[in-house]
Coordinates of N, CA, C and O in Angstrom, one line a residue:
M1 N 26.0 20.7 1.8 CA 26.1 19.8 0.7 C 25.1 18.6 1.0 O 25.1 18.1 2.1
S2 N 24.4 18.2 0.1 CA 23.5 17.1 0.3 C 24.2 15.7 0.2 O 25.3 15.6 -0.4
K3 N 23.6 14.7 0.9 CA 24.2 13.4 0.9 C 24.0 12.7 -0.4 O 23.0 13.0 -1.2
K4 N 24.9 11.8 -0.7 CA 24.8 11.1 -2.0 C 24.0 9.8 -1.8 O 24.2 9.0 -0.9
V5 N 23.0 9.6 -2.7 CA 22.1 8.5 -2.6 C 22.8 7.3 -3.1 O 23.3 7.3 -4.2
A6 N 22.8 6.2 -2.3 CA 23.4 4.9 -2.8 C 22.4 4.0 -3.4 O 22.7 3.4 -4.4
K7 N 21.1 4.0 -2.9 CA 20.1 3.1 -3.4 C 18.8 3.5 -2.9 O 18.6 4.1 -1.8
V8 N 17.7 3.2 -3.7 CA 16.3 3.4 -3.4 C 15.6 2.1 -3.5 O 15.7 1.4 -4.5
C9 N 15.0 1.6 -2.4 CA 14.3 0.4 -2.3 C 12.8 0.6 -2.1 O 12.5 1.4 -1.2
K10 N 12.0 -0.2 -2.8 CA 10.6 -0.2 -2.5 C 10.2 -1.6 -1.9 O 10.4 -2.6 -2.5
L11 N 9.8 -1.6 -0.6 CA 9.5 -2.8 0.1 C 8.1 -2.7 0.7 O 7.5 -1.7 0.8
Q12 N 7.6 -3.9 1.2 CA 6.3 -3.9 1.9 C 6.5 -4.8 3.2 O 7.1 -5.8 3.1
F13 N 6.0 -4.2 4.3 CA 6.1 -5.0 5.6 C 4.7 -4.9 6.2 O 4.0 -3.9 6.0
P14 N 4.4 -5.8 7.1 CA 3.2 -5.7 8.0 C 3.4 -4.5 8.9 O 4.6 -4.3 9.4
A15 N 2.4 -3.8 9.2 CA 2.5 -2.6 10.1 C 3.0 -3.1 11.5 O 2.5 -4.0 12.0
G16 N 4.1 -2.4 11.9 CA 4.7 -2.8 13.2 C 5.4 -4.1 13.2 O 5.8 -4.6 14.3
G17 N 5.7 -4.6 12.0 CA 6.3 -6.0 12.0 C 7.5 -6.1 11.1 O 7.8 -7.2 10.6
A18 N 8.3 -5.0 10.9 CA 9.5 -5.1 10.1 C 10.6 -5.8 10.9 O 10.8 -5.6 12.1
K19 N 11.3 -6.7 10.2 CA 12.4 -7.5 10.9 C 13.6 -7.4 10.0 O 13.5 -7.4 8.7
P20 N 14.8 -7.5 10.5 CA 16.0 -7.5 9.7 C 15.9 -8.8 8.9 O 15.5 -9.9 9.3
G21 N 16.4 -8.7 7.6 CA 16.4 -9.9 6.7 C 17.0 -9.5 5.4 O 17.6 -8.4 5.2
P22 N 17.0 -10.4 4.4 CA 17.6 -10.2 3.2 C 17.1 -9.0 2.4 O 17.9 -8.4 1.7
A23 N 15.8 -8.7 2.5 CA 15.3 -7.6 1.7 C 16.0 -6.3 2.2 O 16.3 -5.4 1.4
L24 N 16.1 -6.1 3.5 CA 16.7 -4.9 4.1 C 18.2 -5.0 3.9 O 18.8 -3.9 3.8
A25 N 18.8 -6.1 3.9 CA 20.3 -6.2 3.8 C 20.7 -5.7 2.4 O 21.7 -5.0 2.3
S26 N 19.8 -5.9 1.4 CA 20.2 -5.4 0.1 C 20.2 -3.9 0.0 O 20.8 -3.3 -0.9
A27 N 19.4 -3.2 0.9 CA 19.4 -1.8 0.9 C 20.7 -1.2 1.5 O 21.0 0.0 1.2
G28 N 21.4 -1.9 2.3 CA 22.7 -1.4 2.8 C 22.5 -0.4 3.9 O 23.2 0.6 4.0
I29 N 21.5 -0.6 4.8 CA 21.2 0.4 5.9 C 21.4 -0.3 7.2 O 21.5 -1.5 7.3
N30 N 21.3 0.5 8.3 CA 21.4 -0.1 9.6 C 20.0 -0.7 9.9 O 19.0 0.0 10.2
M31 N 19.9 -2.0 9.8 CA 18.6 -2.7 9.9 C 17.9 -2.5 11.2 O 16.7 -2.2 11.2
P32 N 18.5 -2.7 12.3 CA 17.8 -2.5 13.6 C 17.2 -1.1 13.8 O 16.1 -0.9 14.3
Q33 N 18.0 -0.1 13.3 CA 17.6 1.2 13.4 C 16.3 1.5 12.6 O 15.4 2.1 13.0
F34 N 16.4 1.0 11.3 CA 15.2 1.1 10.4 C 14.0 0.4 11.0 O 12.9 0.9 11.0
C35 N 14.2 -0.9 11.5 CA 13.0 -1.6 12.0 C 12.4 -0.9 13.2 O 11.1 -0.9 13.2
T36 N 13.2 -0.4 14.1 CA 12.6 0.4 15.2 C 11.8 1.6 14.7 O 10.7 1.8 15.2
A37 N 12.4 2.4 13.8 CA 11.7 3.6 13.3 C 10.4 3.2 12.6 O 9.4 3.8 12.8
F38 N 10.5 2.2 11.7 CA 9.3 1.8 10.9 C 8.2 1.3 11.8 O 7.1 1.6 11.7
N39 N 8.6 0.4 12.8 CA 7.6 -0.2 13.7 C 6.9 0.8 14.5 O 5.7 0.8 14.8
D40 N 7.7 1.8 15.0 CA 7.1 2.9 15.8 C 6.2 3.8 15.0 O 5.1 4.2 15.4
A41 N 6.5 4.0 13.7 CA 5.7 4.8 12.8 C 4.4 4.2 12.3 O 3.5 4.8 12.0
T42 N 4.4 2.8 12.4 CA 3.2 2.1 11.8 C 2.4 1.3 12.8 O 1.5 0.6 12.5
K43 N 2.8 1.4 14.1 CA 2.1 0.5 15.1 C 0.6 0.8 15.2 O -0.2 -0.1 15.5
E44 N 0.1 2.0 14.9 CA -1.3 2.3 14.9 C -2.1 1.8 13.7 O -3.3 1.9 13.7
R45 N -1.4 1.3 12.7 CA -2.1 0.9 11.5 C -2.6 -0.6 11.5 O -2.9 -1.2 10.5
G46 N -2.5 -1.2 12.7 CA -3.0 -2.6 12.8 C -2.1 -3.6 12.1 O -0.9 -3.4 12.1
G47 N -2.7 -4.6 11.5 CA -1.9 -5.6 10.8 C -1.9 -5.4 9.3 O -1.6 -6.3 8.5
D48 N -2.2 -4.2 8.8 CA -2.1 -3.9 7.4 C -0.7 -4.0 6.8 O 0.2 -3.8 7.5
I49 N -0.7 -4.2 5.5 CA 0.6 -4.2 4.8 C 0.9 -2.7 4.5 O 0.0 -2.0 4.1
V50 N 2.1 -2.3 4.8 CA 2.5 -1.0 4.6 C 3.7 -0.9 3.6 O 4.8 -1.3 3.9
P51 N 3.5 -0.4 2.4 CA 4.6 -0.2 1.4 C 5.5 1.0 1.9 O 5.0 2.0 2.5
V52 N 6.8 0.8 1.7 CA 7.7 1.9 2.2 C 8.8 2.0 1.1 O 9.2 1.1 0.5
I53 N 9.2 3.3 0.9 CA 10.3 3.6 0.0 C 11.4 4.1 0.8 O 11.3 5.1 1.5
I54 N 12.5 3.3 0.8 CA 13.7 3.6 1.6 C 14.8 4.2 0.7 O 15.1 3.6 -0.4
T55 N 15.3 5.4 1.1 CA 16.4 6.0 0.4 C 17.6 5.8 1.2 O 17.7 6.3 2.3
A56 N 18.5 5.0 0.7 CA 19.8 4.7 1.5 C 20.9 5.6 0.9 O 21.0 5.8 -0.3
Y57 N 21.7 6.2 1.8 CA 22.8 7.1 1.5 C 24.1 6.3 1.6 O 24.2 5.3 2.3
E58 N 25.1 6.9 1.0 CA 26.5 6.2 1.1 C 27.0 6.2 2.5 O 27.8 5.3 2.8
D59 N 26.6 7.1 3.4 CA 27.1 7.0 4.7 C 26.3 6.1 5.6 O 26.4 6.2 6.9
K60 N 25.5 5.2 5.0 CA 24.7 4.2 5.7 C 23.5 4.8 6.4 O 22.8 4.1 7.1
S61 N 23.2 6.1 6.3 CA 22.0 6.7 6.9 C 20.9 6.4 5.9 O 21.1 6.0 4.7
F62 N 19.7 6.7 6.2 CA 18.5 6.5 5.4 C 17.4 7.4 5.7 O 17.3 7.9 6.8
D63 N 16.5 7.5 4.8 CA 15.2 8.1 5.0 C 14.1 7.2 4.4 O 14.4 6.4 3.5
F64 N 12.9 7.2 4.9 CA 11.9 6.4 4.4 C 10.6 7.1 4.3 O 10.3 8.0 5.1
V65 N 9.7 6.7 3.3 CA 8.4 7.3 3.1 C 7.4 6.2 3.2 O 7.5 5.2 2.4
L66 N 6.4 6.3 4.0 CA 5.3 5.3 4.1 C 4.2 5.6 3.1 O 3.9 6.8 2.9
K67 N 3.7 4.6 2.5 CA 2.6 4.8 1.5 C 1.4 4.1 2.1 O 1.4 3.5 3.2
T68 N 0.2 4.3 1.4 CA -1.0 3.7 1.9 C -1.0 2.2 1.6 O -0.4 1.8 0.7
T69 N -1.8 1.5 2.3 CA -2.0 0.1 2.1 C -2.4 -0.2 0.7 O -3.3 0.5 0.1
P70 N -1.9 -1.3 0.0 CA -2.3 -1.6 -1.4 C -3.8 -1.8 -1.5 O -4.5 -2.3 -0.6
A71 N -4.4 -1.3 -2.6 CA -5.8 -1.4 -2.9 C -6.3 -2.8 -2.8 O -7.4 -3.1 -2.3
A72 N -5.5 -3.8 -3.3 CA -5.9 -5.2 -3.4 C -6.2 -5.7 -1.9 O -7.2 -6.4 -1.7
A73 N -5.3 -5.3 -1.0 CA -5.5 -5.8 0.4 C -6.7 -5.1 1.0 O -7.5 -5.8 1.7
L74 N -7.0 -3.9 0.7 CA -8.2 -3.2 1.2 C -9.4 -3.8 0.7 O -10.4 -4.0 1.4
L75 N -9.4 -4.1 -0.6 CA -10.6 -4.7 -1.3 C -10.9 -6.1 -0.7 O -12.0 -6.4 -0.5
K76 N -9.8 -6.9 -0.5 CA -10.0 -8.3 0.1 C -10.6 -8.2 1.5 O -11.5 -8.9 1.8
K77 N -10.2 -7.2 2.2 CA -10.7 -7.0 3.6 C -12.1 -6.5 3.6 O -13.0 -7.1 4.3
A78 N -12.5 -5.6 2.7 CA -13.8 -5.1 2.6 C -14.8 -6.2 2.1 O -15.9 -6.3 2.5
A79 N -14.4 -7.0 1.1 CA -15.2 -8.1 0.6 C -15.2 -9.3 1.5 O -15.9 -10.3 1.2
K80 N -14.4 -9.3 2.5 CA -14.2 -10.5 3.4 C -13.9 -11.8 2.6 O -14.5 -12.8 2.8
V81 N -12.9 -11.7 1.7 CA -12.4 -12.8 1.0 C -10.9 -13.0 1.3 O -10.2 -12.1 1.6
A82 N -10.5 -14.3 1.3 CA -9.1 -14.6 1.6 C -8.2 -14.3 0.4 O -7.0 -13.9 0.6
K83 N -8.7 -14.6 -0.8 CA -7.9 -14.3 -2.0 C -8.8 -13.9 -3.2 O -10.0 -14.2 -3.2
A84 N -8.2 -13.3 -4.2 CA -8.9 -12.9 -5.4 C -9.3 -14.1 -6.2 O -8.7 -15.2 -6.1
S85 N -10.1 -13.9 -7.2 CA -10.5 -14.9 -8.1 C -9.4 -15.2 -9.1 O -8.7 -14.3 -9.6
G86 N -9.3 -16.5 -9.4 CA -8.3 -16.9 -10.4 C -8.7 -16.6 -11.8 O -7.9 -16.3 -12.7
S87 N -10.0 -16.5 -12.1 CA -10.5 -16.1 -13.4 C -11.6 -15.1 -13.1 O -12.8 -15.5 -13.0
P88 N -11.3 -13.8 -13.0 CA -12.2 -12.8 -12.6 C -13.4 -12.6 -13.4 O -14.5 -12.2 -12.9
K89 N -13.3 -12.9 -14.7 CA -14.5 -12.7 -15.6 C -15.5 -13.8 -15.4 O -16.7 -13.5 -15.5
A90 N -15.1 -15.0 -15.1 CA -16.1 -16.1 -14.9 C -16.5 -16.3 -13.5 O -17.7 -16.5 -13.2
V91 N -15.5 -16.2 -12.6 CA -15.8 -16.5 -11.1 C -15.6 -15.3 -10.3 O -14.6 -14.7 -10.3
K92 N -16.7 -14.9 -9.6 CA -16.7 -13.7 -8.8 C -16.3 -14.1 -7.4 O -16.8 -15.0 -6.8
A93 N -15.3 -13.4 -6.8 CA -14.8 -13.7 -5.5 C -15.7 -13.2 -4.4 O -15.8 -13.7 -3.3
G94 N -16.2 -12.0 -4.6 CA -17.0 -11.3 -3.6 C -17.6 -10.0 -4.1 O -17.6 -9.7 -5.2
K95 N -18.3 -9.3 -3.1 CA -18.9 -8.0 -3.5 C -18.6 -7.0 -2.4 O -18.4 -7.3 -1.3
I96 N -18.5 -5.7 -2.9 CA -18.4 -4.6 -2.0 C -19.4 -3.6 -2.4 O -19.9 -3.6 -3.6
T97 N -19.8 -2.7 -1.5 CA -20.8 -1.6 -1.9 C -20.1 -0.4 -2.4 O -18.8 -0.3 -2.3
L98 N -20.8 0.5 -3.0 CA -20.3 1.7 -3.5 C -19.7 2.6 -2.4 O -18.7 3.2 -2.6
E99 N -20.3 2.5 -1.2 CA -19.8 3.3 -0.1 C -18.4 2.7 0.3 O -17.5 3.5 0.7
Q100 N -18.2 1.4 0.3 CA -16.9 0.8 0.7 C -15.9 1.2 -0.4 O -14.7 1.5 0.0
C101 N -16.3 1.3 -1.7 CA -15.4 1.7 -2.7 C -15.0 3.1 -2.5 O -13.8 3.5 -2.7
R102 N -15.9 4.0 -2.1 CA -15.6 5.4 -1.8 C -14.6 5.5 -0.7 O -13.7 6.3 -0.7
E103 N -14.8 4.8 0.4 CA -13.9 4.8 1.6 C -12.5 4.5 1.2 O -11.6 5.1 1.6
I104 N -12.4 3.4 0.4 CA -11.1 2.9 0.0 C -10.4 4.0 -0.9 O -9.2 4.3 -0.8
A105 N -11.2 4.6 -1.9 CA -10.7 5.6 -2.8 C -10.2 6.9 -2.0 O -9.2 7.4 -2.3
E106 N -11.0 7.3 -1.0 CA -10.6 8.4 -0.2 C -9.3 8.1 0.6 O -8.5 9.0 0.7
Y107 N -9.2 6.9 1.1 CA -8.0 6.5 1.9 C -6.8 6.5 0.9 O -5.7 7.0 1.3
K108 N -6.9 6.0 -0.3 CA -5.8 5.9 -1.3 C -5.5 7.2 -2.0 O -4.5 7.2 -2.8
M109 N -6.3 8.2 -1.9 CA -6.1 9.4 -2.7 C -4.7 10.0 -2.7 O -4.2 10.4 -3.8
P110 N -4.0 10.0 -1.6 CA -2.6 10.6 -1.7 C -1.7 9.8 -2.6 O -0.7 10.4 -3.2
D111 N -1.9 8.5 -2.8 CA -1.0 7.7 -3.7 C -1.6 7.4 -5.1 O -0.9 6.8 -5.9
L112 N -2.8 7.9 -5.4 CA -3.4 7.7 -6.7 C -3.2 8.9 -7.6 O -3.1 10.0 -7.1
N113 N -3.1 8.6 -8.9 CA -3.0 9.6 -9.9 C -4.4 10.0 -10.3 O -4.8 9.8 -11.4
A114 N -5.1 10.7 -9.4 CA -6.5 11.1 -9.6 C -6.7 12.5 -9.1 O -6.2 12.8 -8.0
N115 N -7.6 13.3 -9.8 CA -7.9 14.6 -9.3 C -9.0 14.7 -8.4 O -9.1 15.7 -7.6
D116 N -9.9 13.8 -8.4 CA -11.1 13.8 -7.5 C -11.4 12.4 -7.0 O -10.9 11.4 -7.5
V117 N -12.4 12.3 -6.1 CA -12.7 11.0 -5.5 C -13.4 10.1 -6.5 O -13.2 8.9 -6.5
E118 N -14.2 10.7 -7.5 CA -14.9 9.9 -8.5 C -13.9 9.2 -9.4 O -14.0 8.0 -9.7
S119 N -12.8 9.9 -9.8 CA -11.7 9.3 -10.6 C -11.1 8.2 -9.8 O -10.8 7.1 -10.3
A120 N -10.8 8.4 -8.5 CA -10.1 7.4 -7.6 C -11.0 6.2 -7.5 O -10.5 5.1 -7.5
M121 N -12.4 6.4 -7.4 CA -13.3 5.3 -7.3 C -13.2 4.4 -8.5 O -13.3 3.2 -8.4
R122 N -13.1 5.0 -9.7 CA -13.0 4.3 -10.9 C -11.7 3.4 -11.0 O -11.7 2.3 -11.4
I123 N -10.6 4.0 -10.4 CA -9.4 3.2 -10.4 C -9.6 2.0 -9.4 O -9.2 0.9 -9.8
I124 N -10.1 2.3 -8.3 CA -10.4 1.2 -7.3 C -11.3 0.1 -7.9 O -11.1 -1.1 -7.7
A125 N -12.4 0.6 -8.5 CA -13.3 -0.4 -9.2 C -12.7 -1.2 -10.2 O -13.0 -2.4 -10.4
G126 N -11.7 -0.6 -11.0 CA -11.0 -1.4 -12.0 C -10.1 -2.5 -11.3 O -10.0 -3.6 -11.8
T127 N -9.5 -2.1 -10.2 CA -8.7 -3.1 -9.4 C -9.6 -4.2 -8.9 O -9.3 -5.4 -9.0
A128 N -10.8 -3.8 -8.4 CA -11.7 -4.8 -7.9 C -12.2 -5.8 -9.0 O -12.3 -7.0 -8.9
R129 N -12.5 -5.2 -10.2 CA -12.9 -6.0 -11.4 C -11.8 -7.0 -11.7 O -12.2 -8.2 -12.0
N130 N -10.6 -6.6 -11.7 CA -9.5 -7.5 -12.0 C -9.3 -8.6 -11.0 O -8.6 -9.6 -11.3
M131 N -9.8 -8.4 -9.8 CA -9.7 -9.4 -8.7 C -10.9 -10.3 -8.6 O -11.0 -11.2 -7.9
G132 N -12.0 -10.0 -9.4 CA -13.2 -10.7 -9.4 C -14.1 -10.3 -8.3 O -15.0 -11.0 -7.8
I133 N -14.0 -9.0 -7.8 CA -14.8 -8.5 -6.8 C -15.8 -7.5 -7.5 O -15.4 -6.6 -8.3
V134 N -17.1 -7.7 -7.2 CA -18.1 -6.8 -7.9 C -18.3 -5.6 -7.0 O -18.5 -5.7 -5.8
V135 N -18.4 -4.4 -7.6 CA -18.7 -3.2 -6.9 C -20.2 -3.0 -7.2 O -20.6 -2.6 -8.3
E136 N -21.1 -3.2 -6.2 CA -22.5 -3.0 -6.4 C -22.9 -1.6 -6.5 O -22.4 -0.7 -5.8
G137 N -23.7 -1.3 -7.6 CA -24.1 0.1 -7.8 C -23.2 0.9 -8.8 O -23.5 2.0 -9.0
M138 N -22.2 0.2 -9.3 CA -21.3 0.9 -10.2 C -21.4 0.2 -11.6 O -21.3 -1.0 -11.7
E139 N -21.7 1.1 -12.6 CA -21.8 0.5 -13.9 C -20.4 0.1 -14.5 O -19.4 0.8 -14.1
D140 N -20.4 -0.9 -15.3 CA -19.1 -1.4 -15.9 C -18.7 -0.6 -17.0 O -19.4 -0.1 -17.8

């Protein structure tokens, strides 16, 4: 017989940096056990932000699925900017190359709703455009 799901939470933590706190308390899981498992699973990902989907069961056990780093964080790192533009149509925050866009799209492929890398690149370019980051070599 399968376990009964109590709650599903979507959270984001720095890689290797999950700590017990209010966000985890709301999931109703064993926080130290989750933090140890999460930190061990993500320690090789540097300081990236790691989205995680936690499935908490009624018996206080849990499963979690790690996702890829958000596209916005990857774009800011590639463009070497601290934050996105407040008015992306008027003020451009930075630039990335088509090759950087392709690398980000290939990394994000498992989490994107795209059938090929070109479609994924258009999704990433759209995110960049909304952040005020110009993708050099890509037509609008």
